[in-house]
Coordinates of C-alpha atoms in Angstrom, one line a residue:
Chain M
X1 CA 120.5 85.6 68.6
X2 CA 117.2 84.6 70.2
X3 CA 118.5 81.1 71.0
X4 CA 121.7 82.5 72.4
X5 CA 119.7 84.9 74.6
X6 CA 117.6 82.1 75.9
X7 CA 120.7 80.0 76.6
X8 CA 122.4 82.8 78.5
X9 CA 119.2 83.4 80.5
X10 CA 118.9 79.7 81.3
X11 CA 122.5 79.6 82.5
X12 CA 122.1 82.7 84.7
X13 CA 118.8 81.2 86.1
X14 CA 120.5 77.9 86.9
X15 CA 123.5 79.6 88.5
X16 CA 121.2 81.7 90.7
X17 CA 119.3 78.6 91.7
X18 CA 122.4 76.6 92.8
X19 CA 124.2 79.6 94.3
X20 CA 123.1 79.1 97.9
X21 CA 124.4 75.5 97.8
X22 CA 127.9 76.9 97.1
X23 CA 127.8 80.2 99.0
X24 CA 127.3 79.8 102.7
X25 CA 128.3 83.3 103.8
X26 CA 125.1 84.9 105.1
X27 CA 126.3 88.3 104.2
X28 CA 126.8 87.4 100.6
X29 CA 123.5 85.7 100.4
X30 CA 121.8 88.7 102.0
X31 CA 123.4 91.0 99.3
X32 CA 122.2 88.6 96.6
X33 CA 118.7 88.5 98.0
X34 CA 118.5 92.3 98.0
X35 CA 120.0 92.5 94.5
X36 CA 117.4 90.1 93.1
X37 CA 114.7 92.2 94.9
X38 CA 116.0 95.3 93.1
X39 CA 115.8 93.7 89.8
X40 CA 112.1 93.0 90.5
X41 CA 111.5 96.6 91.7
X42 CA 113.2 98.0 88.6
X43 CA 111.3 95.9 86.0
X44 CA 108.0 96.6 87.8
X45 CA 108.8 100.3 87.8
X46 CA 109.6 100.2 84.1
X47 CA 106.1 99.0 83.2
X48 CA 104.6 102.4 83.9
X49 CA 107.7 104.5 83.4
X50 CA 109.4 103.0 80.4
X51 CA 106.7 101.2 78.5
X52 CA 103.9 103.7 79.2
X53 CA 106.0 106.8 79.5
X54 CA 104.7 107.9 83.0
X55 CA 107.6 108.6 85.3
X56 CA 106.4 107.5 88.7
X57 CA 108.4 109.1 91.5
X58 CA 106.2 107.4 94.1
X59 CA 107.1 103.8 93.2
X60 CA 108.5 103.4 96.8
X61 CA 105.0 104.0 98.1
X62 CA 103.8 100.7 96.6
X63 CA 106.8 98.9 98.1
X64 CA 106.0 100.4 101.5
X65 CA 102.3 99.7 101.3
X66 CA 103.1 96.1 100.6
X67 CA 105.5 95.9 103.5
X68 CA 103.1 97.6 106.0
X69 CA 100.2 95.5 104.8
X70 CA 102.1 92.3 105.6
X71 CA 103.4 93.7 108.8
X72 CA 99.9 94.8 110.0
X73 CA 98.2 91.6 108.9
X74 CA 100.8 89.3 110.6
X75 CA 101.3 91.2 113.8
X76 CA 97.9 92.6 114.4
X77 CA 95.5 90.2 112.7
X78 CA 97.8 87.2 113.4
X79 CA 97.6 86.0 109.8
X80 CA 100.3 83.6 108.6
X81 CA 102.8 85.0 106.2
X82 CA 101.4 83.1 103.2
X83 CA 97.9 84.5 103.7
X84 CA 99.2 88.1 104.3
X85 CA 101.6 88.1 101.3
X86 CA 99.0 88.3 98.4
X87 CA 97.2 91.0 100.4
X88 CA 100.4 93.2 100.1
X89 CA 100.2 93.0 96.4
X90 CA 96.5 93.6 96.3
X91 CA 96.8 96.6 98.6
X92 CA 99.4 98.2 96.4
X93 CA 97.3 97.5 93.3
X94 CA 94.2 99.0 94.9
X95 CA 96.1 102.2 95.9
X96 CA 97.5 102.4 92.3
X97 CA 93.9 102.1 91.0
X98 CA 92.6 104.9 93.2
X99 CA 95.7 107.1 92.8
X100 CA 95.7 106.5 89.1
X101 CA 92.3 108.1 88.5
X102 CA 93.4 111.7 89.2
X103 CA 97.2 111.4 88.6
X104 CA 97.2 109.5 85.2
X105 CA 95.4 112.5 83.7
X106 CA 98.6 114.5 84.2
X107 CA 101.5 114.4 81.9
X108 CA 105.3 114.5 82.1
X109 CA 106.7 116.3 85.1
X110 CA 103.3 116.9 86.6
X111 CA 102.7 113.2 86.9
X112 CA 106.1 112.8 88.5
X113 CA 105.4 115.6 91.0
X114 CA 101.9 114.2 91.8
X115 CA 103.2 110.7 92.5
X116 CA 106.1 112.0 94.5
X117 CA 103.6 114.1 96.6
X118 CA 101.4 111.0 97.0
X119 CA 104.2 108.9 98.3
X120 CA 105.1 111.7 100.8
X121 CA 101.5 111.8 101.9
X122 CA 101.5 108.1 102.5
X123 CA 104.7 108.3 104.4
X124 CA 103.2 111.0 106.6
X125 CA 100.2 108.8 107.2
X126 CA 102.4 105.9 108.3
X127 CA 104.2 108.3 110.7
X128 CA 101.0 109.7 112.2
X129 CA 98.6 106.8 112.7
X130 CA 98.8 104.3 115.5
X131 CA 98.4 100.9 113.8
X132 CA 101.7 101.4 111.8
X133 CA 103.7 102.1 115.0
X134 CA 104.3 105.7 113.8
X135 CA 108.0 106.8 113.6
X136 CA 109.0 103.8 115.7
X137 CA 108.1 101.4 113.0
X138 CA 107.0 97.9 113.3
X139 CA 108.8 94.7 114.3
X140 CA 107.7 91.5 112.6
X141 CA 108.0 88.0 114.0
X142 CA 111.5 86.9 113.1
X143 CA 112.1 84.0 110.7
X144 CA 115.8 83.6 110.3
X145 CA 116.3 81.5 107.2
X146 CA 118.4 83.3 104.6
X147 CA 118.1 80.5 102.1
X148 CA 114.3 80.6 102.3
X149 CA 114.2 84.4 101.6
X150 CA 116.7 84.1 98.8
X151 CA 114.6 81.5 97.0
X152 CA 111.3 83.3 97.7
X153 CA 112.7 86.5 96.3
X154 CA 114.2 84.7 93.3
X155 CA 111.0 82.8 92.5
X156 CA 108.9 86.0 92.9
X157 CA 111.2 88.1 90.7
X158 CA 111.6 85.3 88.2
X159 CA 107.8 84.9 87.9
X160 CA 107.4 88.7 87.7
X161 CA 110.0 88.8 84.9
X162 CA 108.4 86.0 83.0
X163 CA 104.9 87.4 83.3
X164 CA 106.0 90.9 82.3
X165 CA 108.0 89.6 79.4
X166 CA 105.0 87.7 78.1
X167 CA 102.6 90.7 78.5
X168 CA 105.0 93.4 77.3
X169 CA 107.2 91.7 74.7
X170 CA 105.0 88.9 73.4
X171 CA 101.3 89.9 73.8
X172 CA 99.9 93.0 72.1
X173 CA 99.7 94.8 75.5
X174 CA 103.3 96.1 75.4
X175 CA 103.0 97.6 72.0
X176 CA 99.7 99.3 73.0
X177 CA 101.4 100.8 76.0
X178 CA 104.2 102.1 73.8
X179 CA 101.6 103.7 71.6
X180 CA 100.2 105.6 74.6
X181 CA 103.8 106.6 75.5
X182 CA 104.5 107.9 72.0
X183 CA 101.2 109.7 71.2
X184 CA 98.1 109.4 73.3
X185 CA 95.8 111.3 70.9
X186 CA 97.1 109.3 68.0
X187 CA 96.6 106.1 69.9
X188 CA 92.9 106.9 70.5
X189 CA 92.2 107.1 66.7
X190 CA 93.5 103.5 66.5
X191 CA 90.9 102.2 68.9
X192 CA 93.0 102.3 72.0
X193 CA 91.5 103.5 75.3
X194 CA 94.4 105.3 77.0
X195 CA 92.7 105.6 80.4
X196 CA 92.1 101.9 80.6
X197 CA 95.6 101.0 79.4
X198 CA 97.3 103.4 81.7
X199 CA 95.3 102.0 84.7
X200 CA 96.2 98.5 83.7
X201 CA 99.8 99.5 83.4
X202 CA 99.9 101.3 86.8
X203 CA 98.2 98.3 88.6
X204 CA 100.6 95.9 86.9
X205 CA 103.5 98.0 88.1
X206 CA 102.2 98.2 91.7
X207 CA 101.2 94.6 92.2
X208 CA 104.6 92.9 92.2
X209 CA 106.1 95.9 93.9
X210 CA 103.7 95.4 96.8
X211 CA 104.5 91.7 97.0
X212 CA 108.2 92.4 97.1
X213 CA 107.6 94.9 99.8
X214 CA 105.9 92.2 101.8
X215 CA 108.7 89.7 101.4
X216 CA 111.2 92.4 102.3
X217 CA 109.3 93.2 105.5
X218 CA 109.2 89.6 106.7
X219 CA 112.9 89.1 105.7
X220 CA 114.2 92.3 107.4
X221 CA 111.7 91.9 110.3
X222 CA 111.7 95.6 110.9
X223 CA 110.0 98.3 108.9
X224 CA 109.7 102.0 109.5
X225 CA 108.4 104.9 107.4
X226 CA 111.9 106.1 106.4
X227 CA 113.2 102.7 105.2
X228 CA 110.2 101.4 103.3
X229 CA 108.3 104.6 102.4
X230 CA 111.2 107.0 102.0
X231 CA 112.5 108.6 98.8
X232 CA 115.4 106.2 98.4
X233 CA 113.3 103.3 97.1
X234 CA 111.7 105.5 94.4
X235 CA 114.9 107.3 93.5
X236 CA 117.0 104.2 93.2
X237 CA 114.4 102.6 91.0
X238 CA 114.4 105.7 88.7
X239 CA 118.2 105.6 88.4
X240 CA 118.4 101.9 87.7
X241 CA 115.8 102.1 85.0
X242 CA 117.0 105.3 83.3
X243 CA 120.6 104.1 83.5
X244 CA 119.8 100.6 82.4
X245 CA 117.4 101.4 79.6
X246 CA 113.8 102.4 79.8
X247 CA 111.1 100.5 77.9
X248 CA 112.9 97.2 78.0
X249 CA 113.0 94.4 80.6
X250 CA 116.7 93.6 80.4
X251 CA 117.8 97.2 80.6
X252 CA 116.3 97.8 84.1
X253 CA 117.6 94.4 85.2
X254 CA 121.1 95.4 84.1
X255 CA 120.7 98.8 85.7
X256 CA 119.5 97.2 88.9
X257 CA 122.5 94.9 89.1
X258 CA 125.1 97.6 88.4
X259 CA 123.6 100.2 90.7
X260 CA 123.0 97.8 93.5
X261 CA 126.5 96.4 93.2
X262 CA 127.9 100.0 93.3
X263 CA 125.7 100.8 96.3
X264 CA 126.9 97.7 98.2
X265 CA 130.5 98.4 97.6
X266 CA 130.1 102.1 98.3
X267 CA 128.3 101.5 101.6
X268 CA 130.8 98.8 102.6
X269 CA 133.8 101.0 102.3
X270 CA 132.5 104.6 102.4
X271 CA 129.5 104.3 104.8
X272 CA 130.4 107.6 106.3
X273 CA 129.7 109.3 103.1
X274 CA 126.1 108.3 102.5
X275 CA 125.2 111.8 101.2
X276 CA 127.9 111.4 98.5
X277 CA 126.0 108.2 97.4
X278 CA 122.9 110.3 96.8
X279 CA 124.9 112.9 94.9
X280 CA 126.4 110.3 92.7
X281 CA 122.9 108.9 92.0
X282 CA 121.8 112.3 91.0
X283 CA 124.8 112.9 88.8
X284 CA 124.3 109.5 87.2
X285 CA 120.7 110.2 86.3
X286 CA 121.7 113.5 84.7
X287 CA 124.5 111.8 82.8
X288 CA 122.3 109.0 81.6
X289 CA 119.6 111.3 80.3
X290 CA 122.1 113.5 78.5
X291 CA 124.6 111.0 77.0
X292 CA 122.7 107.7 76.9
X293 CA 119.0 108.6 76.6
X294 CA 118.3 105.0 75.6
X295 CA 120.2 103.6 78.7
X296 CA 123.0 101.1 78.6
X297 CA 120.9 98.3 77.2
X298 CA 119.2 100.5 74.6
X299 CA 122.6 102.0 73.5
X300 CA 124.2 98.6 73.1
X301 CA 121.3 97.2 71.1
X302 CA 120.8 100.3 69.0
X303 CA 124.4 100.1 67.9
X304 CA 124.0 96.5 66.9
X305 CA 120.8 97.1 65.1
X306 CA 122.3 100.0 63.1
X307 CA 125.3 97.9 62.2
X308 CA 123.1 95.1 60.8
X309 CA 120.8 97.4 58.9
X310 CA 121.5 98.0 55.2
X311 CA 123.4 101.3 55.0
X312 CA 121.7 102.7 52.0
X313 CA 117.9 102.8 51.8
X314 CA 116.7 105.2 49.2
X315 CA 113.3 106.9 49.7
X316 CA 110.8 105.5 47.2
X317 CA 110.1 109.0 45.9
X318 CA 112.6 111.7 46.6
X319 CA 111.6 114.9 48.3
X320 CA 113.0 118.3 48.6
X321 CA 115.6 118.5 51.4
X322 CA 113.8 121.5 53.0
X323 CA 110.7 119.4 53.6
X324 CA 112.5 116.7 55.4
X325 CA 114.2 119.3 57.5
X326 CA 110.8 120.8 58.4
X327 CA 109.5 117.4 59.4
X328 CA 112.6 116.6 61.6
X329 CA 111.6 114.1 64.2
X330 CA 110.7 115.5 67.6
X331 CA 112.8 113.1 69.6
X332 CA 113.2 113.0 73.3
X333 CA 109.7 113.8 74.4
Chain T
X1 CA 68.1 106.0 47.9
X2 CA 69.9 104.0 50.6
X3 CA 70.5 105.4 54.0
X4 CA 73.6 107.6 54.0
X5 CA 76.6 106.2 55.8
X6 CA 77.2 109.5 57.6
X7 CA 74.8 112.2 58.5
X8 CA 75.9 115.5 60.0
X9 CA 72.9 117.2 61.5
X10 CA 73.2 120.9 62.3
X11 CA 76.5 120.5 64.1
X12 CA 77.7 123.5 66.0
X13 CA 81.0 123.6 67.9
X14 CA 82.0 126.5 70.0
X15 CA 85.2 127.2 71.9
X16 CA 84.3 129.7 74.5
X17 CA 82.9 132.6 72.5
X18 CA 84.3 131.4 69.2
X19 CA 82.0 129.4 67.0
X20 CA 84.3 127.2 64.9
X21 CA 81.6 125.2 63.2
X22 CA 78.2 126.8 62.9
X23 CA 75.1 124.8 62.1
X24 CA 76.6 122.5 59.5
X25 CA 74.6 119.7 57.9
X26 CA 75.4 117.3 55.1
X27 CA 75.5 113.7 54.5
X28 CA 77.8 111.2 52.8
X29 CA 76.5 108.3 50.8
X30 CA 78.1 104.9 50.8
X31 CA 81.0 104.5 48.4
X32 CA 81.5 108.2 47.5
X33 CA 84.3 110.6 48.1
X34 CA 83.2 113.8 49.6
X35 CA 85.6 116.7 49.7
X36 CA 85.5 119.2 52.5
X37 CA 87.0 122.5 51.4
X38 CA 87.2 126.1 52.6
X39 CA 89.7 128.8 53.3
X40 CA 92.1 128.6 56.2
X41 CA 90.2 128.7 59.5
X42 CA 86.9 127.7 58.0
X43 CA 86.5 124.9 60.6
X44 CA 87.3 121.9 58.5
X45 CA 89.6 120.3 61.0
X46 CA 87.3 121.1 63.8
X47 CA 84.4 119.4 62.0
X48 CA 86.7 116.4 61.4
X49 CA 87.4 116.3 65.1
X50 CA 83.7 116.3 65.9
X51 CA 83.0 113.5 63.4
X52 CA 85.9 111.4 64.7
X53 CA 85.0 111.9 68.3
X54 CA 87.8 114.2 69.5
X55 CA 85.3 116.9 70.2
X56 CA 81.7 116.6 71.3
X57 CA 79.5 118.9 69.3
X58 CA 78.1 121.8 71.2
X59 CA 74.8 121.4 69.3
X60 CA 73.5 119.0 66.7
X61 CA 74.4 115.3 66.1
X62 CA 76.5 113.0 64.0
X63 CA 74.9 109.8 62.8
X64 CA 77.0 107.0 61.5
X65 CA 75.3 104.0 59.9
X66 CA 72.1 104.9 61.7
X67 CA 73.6 105.3 65.1
X68 CA 74.1 108.6 66.9
X69 CA 77.8 108.8 67.6
X70 CA 78.1 112.4 68.8
X71 CA 80.4 112.7 71.7
X72 CA 81.5 109.0 71.6
X73 CA 85.2 108.7 72.2
X74 CA 87.5 108.2 69.3
X75 CA 88.6 104.7 70.3
X76 CA 84.9 103.7 70.2
X77 CA 84.5 105.1 66.7
X78 CA 87.5 103.3 65.5
X79 CA 85.7 100.1 66.6
X80 CA 82.6 100.9 64.6
X81 CA 84.5 101.5 61.4
X82 CA 85.7 105.1 61.3
X83 CA 89.4 105.5 60.5
X84 CA 91.1 108.9 60.4
X85 CA 94.4 110.6 59.7
X86 CA 95.8 113.7 61.3
X87 CA 96.7 116.9 59.5
X88 CA 99.6 117.2 61.9
X89 CA 100.9 113.6 61.5
X90 CA 101.1 111.5 64.6
X91 CA 103.6 108.8 64.1
X92 CA 104.7 106.7 67.1
X93 CA 108.2 108.1 66.5
X94 CA 110.0 105.7 68.8
X95 CA 108.6 102.6 67.1
X96 CA 109.2 101.0 63.7
X97 CA 106.8 101.6 60.8
X98 CA 105.6 98.0 61.1
X99 CA 104.9 98.4 64.8
X100 CA 103.0 101.6 64.1
X101 CA 100.7 99.8 61.8
X102 CA 100.5 96.6 63.9
X103 CA 99.0 98.6 66.7
X104 CA 96.1 99.6 64.5
X105 CA 95.8 96.1 63.2
X106 CA 95.1 94.9 66.8
X107 CA 91.6 96.3 66.5
X108 CA 90.5 93.5 64.1
X109 CA 93.3 91.0 64.7
X110 CA 93.8 90.7 68.5
X111 CA 96.6 88.1 68.1
X112 CA 100.1 89.6 67.7
X113 CA 101.2 87.3 64.8
X114 CA 97.9 87.9 62.9
X115 CA 98.1 91.6 63.5
X116 CA 101.7 91.7 62.2
X117 CA 100.8 89.7 59.1
X118 CA 97.9 92.1 58.5
X119 CA 100.1 95.1 59.0
X120 CA 102.5 93.7 56.3
X121 CA 99.7 93.4 53.9
X122 CA 98.6 97.0 54.6
X123 CA 102.2 98.2 54.1
X124 CA 102.4 96.3 50.8
X125 CA 99.3 98.1 49.6
X126 CA 100.4 101.5 50.6
X127 CA 103.9 101.1 49.3
X128 CA 105.7 101.4 52.7
X129 CA 106.7 97.7 53.0
X130 CA 110.4 98.4 52.2
X131 CA 110.5 100.8 55.1
X132 CA 108.7 98.4 57.6
X133 CA 111.6 98.0 60.0
X134 CA 112.7 101.7 59.9
X135 CA 111.9 103.8 62.9
X136 CA 108.9 106.0 62.2
X137 CA 111.0 109.0 63.2
X138 CA 113.3 108.3 60.2
X139 CA 110.5 108.7 57.6
X140 CA 110.3 111.8 55.4
X141 CA 107.1 113.9 55.4
X142 CA 105.8 111.9 52.4
X143 CA 106.5 108.7 54.3
X144 CA 104.8 109.9 57.4
X145 CA 101.6 111.0 55.5
X146 CA 101.6 107.5 54.0
X147 CA 102.1 106.0 57.4
X148 CA 99.0 107.9 58.6
X149 CA 96.9 106.4 55.8
X150 CA 98.4 102.9 56.5
X151 CA 97.4 103.2 60.2
X152 CA 93.9 104.3 59.4
X153 CA 93.6 101.5 56.8
X154 CA 94.8 98.8 59.2
X155 CA 91.7 99.5 61.2
X156 CA 89.8 98.0 58.3
X157 CA 87.3 100.9 58.4
X158 CA 84.2 101.4 56.3
X159 CA 84.6 105.1 56.4
X160 CA 87.8 107.0 56.1
X161 CA 88.5 110.6 57.2
X162 CA 91.6 112.0 55.4
X163 CA 92.9 115.3 56.7
X164 CA 95.3 116.9 54.2
X165 CA 97.1 113.8 53.2
X166 CA 98.4 115.4 50.0
X167 CA 99.4 118.9 51.2
X168 CA 103.2 119.3 51.5
X169 CA 104.0 116.5 49.0
X170 CA 105.7 117.1 45.7
X171 CA 103.7 116.4 42.5
X172 CA 105.0 112.8 42.1
X173 CA 104.2 111.9 45.6
X174 CA 100.9 113.6 45.4
X175 CA 99.9 111.6 42.3
X176 CA 100.9 108.4 44.1
X177 CA 98.6 109.3 47.0
X178 CA 95.7 110.2 44.7
X179 CA 96.2 106.8 43.0
X180 CA 96.0 105.1 46.4
X181 CA 92.8 107.0 47.3
X182 CA 91.1 106.0 44.1
X183 CA 92.1 102.4 44.7
X184 CA 90.5 102.6 48.1
X185 CA 87.3 104.0 46.6
X186 CA 87.3 101.2 44.1
X187 CA 87.4 98.8 47.0
X188 CA 84.2 100.3 48.3
X189 CA 85.5 102.6 51.0
X190 CA 83.6 105.8 51.7
X191 CA 85.9 108.8 52.1
X192 CA 85.6 112.3 53.5
X193 CA 88.6 114.3 52.6
X194 CA 89.9 117.7 53.6
X195 CA 92.4 119.1 51.1
X196 CA 93.8 122.5 50.1
X197 CA 95.2 121.4 46.8
X198 CA 92.4 122.2 44.3
X199 CA 93.8 120.1 41.5
X200 CA 93.5 117.1 43.7
X201 CA 90.2 117.7 45.5
X202 CA 88.4 118.7 42.3
X203 CA 89.6 115.5 40.5
X204 CA 88.8 112.9 43.1
X205 CA 85.7 114.2 44.8
X206 CA 82.2 113.1 43.8
X207 CA 80.8 115.9 45.8
X208 CA 82.1 118.9 47.7
X209 CA 81.0 120.6 50.8
X210 CA 82.4 124.2 51.2
X211 CA 82.8 125.8 54.6
X212 CA 83.6 129.4 55.3
X213 CA 83.8 130.9 58.8
X214 CA 82.3 127.7 60.2
X215 CA 79.2 127.8 58.0
X216 CA 78.4 125.7 55.0
X217 CA 78.2 128.0 52.0
X218 CA 77.9 125.5 49.2
X219 CA 77.4 121.8 48.4
X220 CA 77.4 120.0 45.1
X221 CA 79.6 118.4 42.4
X222 CA 83.0 120.0 41.8
X223 CA 81.7 121.7 38.7
X224 CA 78.7 123.2 40.5
X225 CA 80.7 124.4 43.4
X226 CA 83.5 126.0 41.4
X227 CA 81.0 128.2 39.6
X228 CA 79.1 129.1 42.8
X229 CA 79.3 132.8 43.5
X230 CA 79.5 132.3 47.3
X231 CA 82.5 130.0 46.8
X232 CA 84.3 132.3 44.4
X233 CA 83.7 135.1 46.8
X234 CA 85.1 133.2 49.8
X235 CA 88.2 132.3 48.0
X236 CA 88.9 135.3 45.8
X237 CA 87.1 138.1 47.6
X238 CA 84.2 140.5 46.9
X239 CA 85.3 141.9 43.6
X240 CA 85.9 138.6 41.8
X241 CA 82.4 137.5 42.6

């Protein structure tokens, strides 16, 4: 299973690498570049939302901060792109660190509302200060090389995926985050410092998001508060991850591919009905939460795991049925 | 006599106007099992939470192995050797039993493979190994209580706080848990245990501390305590005493 997974991954990676040599259509390449970017945004979002259990409705703010940081550094400080790019990630990480201090004390919906409010505040800031260009946005020096951006996005997202996979699936860090998600008080008794872990998780989620925002800005060459700091970035990330499967890396990647493909097709043929797209997104998130709470990936794998598990596993010592009923699992929180 | 492993010095814990624990002092010697008993609402769990760092004492101090630990956070106390279980069990429901215990094993075994190996050993010792790959949500109450103990043990503590690990179990399960506790004592662990089931607490405790309305009303061997008029009065009322 593991070997097969690695083989499939290697084939997909190789296919993505040689794709631009085969595909010369710039529109297709552009769609692929953005698709890859969304995979990166979704997996980065899942670090705090899925693994740690803190649904961040302000993920778009980190993306926008990265984009604006690169824009400002390149256009106003005349820094080259390569010098400005890391600063985008660092800026997003620093904002996460500062914003995390008050917001990560909140739980559930309160955290979601606080992060949403924070992202709105940052959008307002970008609209009202001068060095961002306000509502007119900012135009970056154009560098028109679709292959360059495709590869840059692919390498960045590939590296992000590899690093996150190591930290979350291989190293103890991922399990520790899940412990925080499942029961913060219980985790404390096992020697885990929730404040520290949540901060690390938030920063780890923000850093690649800021870098992707920076690449996006240079690629698209025009950024404004509504495109990079608007709700849509956060909302799409939420839908991709919830639909794909929270608390995994492949789930959000799958969700990102499917949702982004849908979006591309929808906007190509039904661009007059953009509001309908948002309604569908909203419906999809509700449907996912109700019918596939583990997401597509989680549902597929849970089925498989159940099928391979021995059917009959007697309890070592039997217990009155009433007791097990009292101790029914509190699922879904 | 050697320095006691745990000293509770005049600990008082107030919640607003309510004094849940009132000027309680006692100590626990290395290697003994001390039972903490008292009627419902006597402040046993509150005292547990003070000792394990979940609450800072309003007054007084808790000294563990010669160091003042009052008000230190729980994750720090886990690091110095205090393991605890929760009366209301706290399994990581979305994770497997093995993962639950592995998380605790990380404290002393920072590498994942080592931690997993250690967690297996703990599960073998506590009799949960055959449930290792089951989701913790799928365990029965007995299994969850056992998981609580497994997690606390995976910290490799020198001092264990057990909060009602027997209550709610049927007699067979209860006996198995008592057996486990005695095995831990034989391995040199010091244990402070809260329990309502007198049959259990009287049998396993070397000494008992009795709380009522937040105050310590008696301390001594189980035989001494059960004949203490204050204790009889607290449990059975004025006339019985």
